[in-house]
Coordinates of C-alpha atoms and ligand atoms in Angstrom, one line a residue:
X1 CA 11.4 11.3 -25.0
X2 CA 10.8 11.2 -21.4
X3 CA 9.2 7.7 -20.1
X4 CA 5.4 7.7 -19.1
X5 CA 3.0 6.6 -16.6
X6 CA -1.1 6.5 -16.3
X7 CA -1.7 8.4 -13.1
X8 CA -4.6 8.3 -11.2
X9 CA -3.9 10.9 -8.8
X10 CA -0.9 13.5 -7.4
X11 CA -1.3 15.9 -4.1
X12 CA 0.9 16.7 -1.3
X13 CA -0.8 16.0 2.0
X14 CA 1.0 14.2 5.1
X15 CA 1.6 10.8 5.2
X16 CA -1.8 9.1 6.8
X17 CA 0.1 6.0 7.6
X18 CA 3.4 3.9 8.9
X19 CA 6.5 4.8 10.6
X20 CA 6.4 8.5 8.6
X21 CA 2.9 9.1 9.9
X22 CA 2.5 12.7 10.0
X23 CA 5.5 13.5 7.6
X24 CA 4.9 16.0 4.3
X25 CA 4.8 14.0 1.5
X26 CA 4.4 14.3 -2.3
X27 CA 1.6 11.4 -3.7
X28 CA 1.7 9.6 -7.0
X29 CA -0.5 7.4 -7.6
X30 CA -0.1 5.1 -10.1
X31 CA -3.7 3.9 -11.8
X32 CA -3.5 -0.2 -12.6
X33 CA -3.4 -2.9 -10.2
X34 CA -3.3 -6.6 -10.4
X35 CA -5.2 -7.4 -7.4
X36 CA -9.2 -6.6 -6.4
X37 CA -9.4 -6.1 -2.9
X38 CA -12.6 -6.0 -2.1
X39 CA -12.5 -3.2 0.5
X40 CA -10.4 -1.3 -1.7
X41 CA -9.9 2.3 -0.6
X42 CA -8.8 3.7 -4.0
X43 CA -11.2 1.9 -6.6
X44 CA -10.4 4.6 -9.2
X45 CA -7.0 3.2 -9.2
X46 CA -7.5 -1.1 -9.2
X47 CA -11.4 -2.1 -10.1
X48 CA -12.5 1.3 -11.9
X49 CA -9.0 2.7 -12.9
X50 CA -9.0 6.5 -14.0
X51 CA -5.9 7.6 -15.3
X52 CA -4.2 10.7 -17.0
X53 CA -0.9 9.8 -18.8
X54 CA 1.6 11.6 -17.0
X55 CA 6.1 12.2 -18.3
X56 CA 8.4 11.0 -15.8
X57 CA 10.3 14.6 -16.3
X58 CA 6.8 16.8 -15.2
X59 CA 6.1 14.4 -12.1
X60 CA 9.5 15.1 -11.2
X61 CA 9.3 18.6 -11.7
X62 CA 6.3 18.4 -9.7
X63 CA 7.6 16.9 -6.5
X64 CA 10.3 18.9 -6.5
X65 CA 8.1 22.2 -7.0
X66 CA 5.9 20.6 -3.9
X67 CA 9.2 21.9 -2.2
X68 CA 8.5 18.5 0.3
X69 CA 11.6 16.1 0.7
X70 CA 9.3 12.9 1.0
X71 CA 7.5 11.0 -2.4
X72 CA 4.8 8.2 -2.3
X73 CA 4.7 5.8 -5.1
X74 CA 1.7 4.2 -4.5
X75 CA -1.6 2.7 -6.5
X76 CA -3.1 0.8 -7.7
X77 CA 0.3 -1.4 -8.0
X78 CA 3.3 0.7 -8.4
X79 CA 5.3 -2.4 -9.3
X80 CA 3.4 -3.1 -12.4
X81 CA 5.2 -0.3 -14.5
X82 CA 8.2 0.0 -15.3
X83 CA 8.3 3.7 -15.9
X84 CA 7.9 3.5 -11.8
X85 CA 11.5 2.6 -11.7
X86 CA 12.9 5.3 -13.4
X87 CA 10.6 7.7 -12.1
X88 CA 12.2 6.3 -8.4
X89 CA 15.4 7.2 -9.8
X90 CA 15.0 10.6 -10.7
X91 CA 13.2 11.6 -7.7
X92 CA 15.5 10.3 -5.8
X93 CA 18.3 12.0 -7.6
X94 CA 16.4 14.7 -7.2
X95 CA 17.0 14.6 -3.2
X96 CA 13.6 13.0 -2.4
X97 CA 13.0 9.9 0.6
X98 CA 11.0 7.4 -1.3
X99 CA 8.5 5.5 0.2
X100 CA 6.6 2.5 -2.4
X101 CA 3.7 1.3 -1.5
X102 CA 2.9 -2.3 -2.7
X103 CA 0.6 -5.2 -2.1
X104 CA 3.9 -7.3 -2.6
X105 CA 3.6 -9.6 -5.4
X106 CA 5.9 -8.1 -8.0
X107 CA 9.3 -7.1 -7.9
X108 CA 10.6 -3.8 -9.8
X109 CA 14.2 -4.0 -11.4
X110 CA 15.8 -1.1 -10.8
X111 CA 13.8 0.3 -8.7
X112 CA 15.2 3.2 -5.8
X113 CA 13.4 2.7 -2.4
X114 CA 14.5 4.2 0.8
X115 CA 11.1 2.3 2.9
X116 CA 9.1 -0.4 1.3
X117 CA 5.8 -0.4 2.8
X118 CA 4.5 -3.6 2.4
X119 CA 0.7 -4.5 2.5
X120 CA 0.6 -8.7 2.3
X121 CA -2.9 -9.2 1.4
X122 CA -4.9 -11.5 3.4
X123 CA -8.4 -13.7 2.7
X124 CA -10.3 -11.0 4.2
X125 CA -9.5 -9.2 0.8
X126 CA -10.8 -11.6 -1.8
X127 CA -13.4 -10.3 -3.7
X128 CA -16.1 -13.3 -3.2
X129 CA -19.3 -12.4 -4.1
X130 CA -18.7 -8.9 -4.7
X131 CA -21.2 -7.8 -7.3
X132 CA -18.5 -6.3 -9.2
X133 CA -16.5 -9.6 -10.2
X134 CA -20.4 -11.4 -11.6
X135 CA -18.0 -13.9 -13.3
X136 CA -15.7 -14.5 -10.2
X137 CA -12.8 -14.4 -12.5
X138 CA -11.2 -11.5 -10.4
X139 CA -11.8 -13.4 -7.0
X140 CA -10.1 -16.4 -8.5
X141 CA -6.8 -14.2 -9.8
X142 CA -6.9 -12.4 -6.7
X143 CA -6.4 -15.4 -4.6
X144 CA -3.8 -17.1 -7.1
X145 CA -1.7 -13.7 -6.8
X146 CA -2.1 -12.1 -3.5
X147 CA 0.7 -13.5 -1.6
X148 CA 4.2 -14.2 -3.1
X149 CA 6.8 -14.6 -0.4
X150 CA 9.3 -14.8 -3.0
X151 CA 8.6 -11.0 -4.0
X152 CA 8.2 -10.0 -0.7
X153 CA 11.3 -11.7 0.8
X154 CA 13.1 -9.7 -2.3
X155 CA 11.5 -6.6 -1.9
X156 CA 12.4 -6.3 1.9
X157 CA 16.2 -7.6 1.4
X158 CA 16.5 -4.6 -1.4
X159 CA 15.9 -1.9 1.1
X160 CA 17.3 -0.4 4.2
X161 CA 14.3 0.4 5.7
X162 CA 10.3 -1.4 5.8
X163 CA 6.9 -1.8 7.2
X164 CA 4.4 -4.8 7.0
X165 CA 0.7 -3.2 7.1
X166 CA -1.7 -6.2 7.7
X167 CA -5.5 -4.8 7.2
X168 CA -7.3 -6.6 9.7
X169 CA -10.9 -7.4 9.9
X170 CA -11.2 -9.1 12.9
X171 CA -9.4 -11.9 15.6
X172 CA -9.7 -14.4 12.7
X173 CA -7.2 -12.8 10.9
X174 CA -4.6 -13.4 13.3
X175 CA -3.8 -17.4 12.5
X176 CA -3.5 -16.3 8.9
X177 CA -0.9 -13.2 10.0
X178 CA 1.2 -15.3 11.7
X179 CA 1.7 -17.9 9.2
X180 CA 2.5 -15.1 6.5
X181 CA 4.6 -14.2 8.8
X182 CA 6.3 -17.6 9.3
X183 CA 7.3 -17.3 5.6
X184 CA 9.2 -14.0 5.3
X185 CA 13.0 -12.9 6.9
X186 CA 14.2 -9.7 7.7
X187 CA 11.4 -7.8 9.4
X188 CA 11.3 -7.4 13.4
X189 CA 8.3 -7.0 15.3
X190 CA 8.1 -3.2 15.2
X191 CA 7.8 -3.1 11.6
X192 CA 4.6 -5.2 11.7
X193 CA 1.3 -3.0 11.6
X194 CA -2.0 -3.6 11.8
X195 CA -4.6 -1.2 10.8
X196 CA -8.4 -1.6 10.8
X197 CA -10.0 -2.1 7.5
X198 CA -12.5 0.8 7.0
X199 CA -12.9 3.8 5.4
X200 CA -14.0 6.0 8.1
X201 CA -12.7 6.7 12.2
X202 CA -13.1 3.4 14.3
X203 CA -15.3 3.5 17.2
X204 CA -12.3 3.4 19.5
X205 CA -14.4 0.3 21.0
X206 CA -14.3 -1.9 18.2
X207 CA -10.8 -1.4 17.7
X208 CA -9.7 -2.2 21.3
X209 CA -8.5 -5.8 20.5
X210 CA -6.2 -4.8 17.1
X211 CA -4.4 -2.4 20.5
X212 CA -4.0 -5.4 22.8
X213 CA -2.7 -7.9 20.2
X214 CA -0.2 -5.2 19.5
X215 CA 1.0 -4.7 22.7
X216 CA 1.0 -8.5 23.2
X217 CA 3.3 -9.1 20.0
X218 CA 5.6 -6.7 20.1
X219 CA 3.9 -4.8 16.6
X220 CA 2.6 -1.3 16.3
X221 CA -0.9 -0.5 15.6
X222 CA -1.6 1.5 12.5
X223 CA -4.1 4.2 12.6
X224 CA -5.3 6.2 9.0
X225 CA -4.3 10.0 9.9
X226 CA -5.4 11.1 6.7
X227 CA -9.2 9.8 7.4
X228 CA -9.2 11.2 11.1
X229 CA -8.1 14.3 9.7
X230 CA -9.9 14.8 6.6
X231 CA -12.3 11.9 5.9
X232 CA -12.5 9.2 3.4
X233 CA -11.5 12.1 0.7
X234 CA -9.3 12.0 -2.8
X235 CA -5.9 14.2 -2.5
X236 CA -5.5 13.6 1.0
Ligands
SF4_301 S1 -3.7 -4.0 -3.8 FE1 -4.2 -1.9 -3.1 S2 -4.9 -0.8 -4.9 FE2 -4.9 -3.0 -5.4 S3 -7.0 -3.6 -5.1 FE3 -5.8 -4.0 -3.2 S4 -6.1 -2.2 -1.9 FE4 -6.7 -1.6 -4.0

C-alpha cells in the first residue's frame, strides 16, 4: 500500500518566493509543524492544522498531471514525516525540480532535494504572549527548537543548490542574523534573503532599510510575489 501524508493544501500557482520566484510550481503542503511562529502565514498548517490524508501514488499522479516541472514540499514542517521522503523520491523520478521548504530543525533521511530553502527562525517568531499559547508551553518549545545549526549545516551540505530566507521585523533583527549566520558553512552571500514579515504588500517606505542592508551585505532581498499578485489568499 502506497505511504501517506496529512495534507493541508495542493495548487499549482508560481513560486511567490526565492531564487525561482516567478517559476510554475506544483504545492504540497504538508499539515503539522513543530514550531509556532507567531506571525505564521499558514496557521491551518502549524497552530490550527487541517489536514486531509493524502497516498504518496495520487500526489504524484497529481504533480505530474499539473503538467509543471517544479514541486514544493512545504508546511507546516515537511521534515517531520517521513512519507515526505519518499514522496521526494518519486516526484523526482518522476522528472520534477524539488524545492523543500523547512524551518531547519530536522533532518529527513532519504530525502531527494534539488534547493533547500531554508527559513532559520529568529526571536521575532516566538510566540510570547500570543493568546493562543495561554499556557506558554508553545513559546517555551518554540524557542528550545527553533534553531539547530547542526540540521541546518546538514541539510545545506545534502544539496546542490539553497537559499537562507530570514523574516525580518525590523534593524534589531540584524545582530541576531549575523550571529546565525556565524554558525552555518556553505552558503554565500547571494543565497541569504530577507523578506518582510507581513501578510500583505509593504509600503515600499517601510521596507526601504531591509533594500539597503541588502545591497550593503552582498544578500538579496526577498519580496512575496504570490501576495503582490493575489493577496494574502490559500492556493496561491
Ligand atoms: S515554521 Fe513555518 S509553518 Fe511552522 S509555525 Fe513557523 S511559519 Fe508556520
Amino acid at each position: 500500500m502506497s505511504a501517506s501524508l496529512p495534507i493541508s493544501e495542493t495548487f499549482v500557482s508560481i513560486q511567490g518566493e526565492g531564487k525561482l520566484t516567478g517559476v510554475p510550481s506544483w504545492f504540497c503542503r504538508v499539515s503539522g509543524c513543530n514550531l509556532r511562529c507567531t506571525w505564521c502565514d499558514t496557521p491551518y498548517a502549524s497552530w490550527a492544522p487541517e489536514k486531509t490524508t493524502r497516498t504518496v501514488d495520487e500526489l504524484v499522479d497529481e504533480a505530474v498531471a499539473s503538467g509543471v516541472g517544479h514541486a514544493v514540499l512545504t508546511g507546516g514542517e515537511p521534515m517531520m514525516f517521513a512519507e515526505v521522503a519518499v514522496l521526494s523520491s518519486a516526484l523526482s523520478k518522476a522528472g520534477l525540480h524539488i524545492t523543500v521548504e523547512t524551518a531547519g530543525t530536522l533532518v529527513l533521511p532519504g530525502l531527494v532535494c534539488n534547493l533547500m530553502s531554508l527559513s532559520p527562525k529568529l526571536a521575532n517568531s516566538t510566540p510570547t504572549d500570543d493568546p493562543r499559547d495561554a499556557s506558554g508551553a508553545w513559546a517555551k518549545r518554540h524557542e528550545e527548537r527553533r534553531l539547530d545549526y547542526g540540521a541546518i549545516n546538514e541539510l545545506i551540505a545534502s544539496t546542490r543548490d539553497r537559499q537562507l530566507k530570514f523574516v525580518v521585523s525590523s534593524r534589531e533583527d540584524l545582530p541576531e542574523i549575523e550571529s546565525v549566520l556565524a554558525n552555518i558553512c556553505g552558503y554565500a552571500p547571494s543565497d541569504v534573503m530577507l523578506m518582510p514579515e507581513g501578510v500583505t504588500v509593504p509600503d515600499p517606505a517601510s521596507i526601504a532599510w531591509v533594500v539597503e542592508e541588502c545591497v550593503s551585505r552582498g544578500w538579496s532581498y526577498c519580496p512575496r510575489v504570490h501576495v503582490q499578485l493575489f493577496g494574502d489568499t490559500r492556493g496561491t
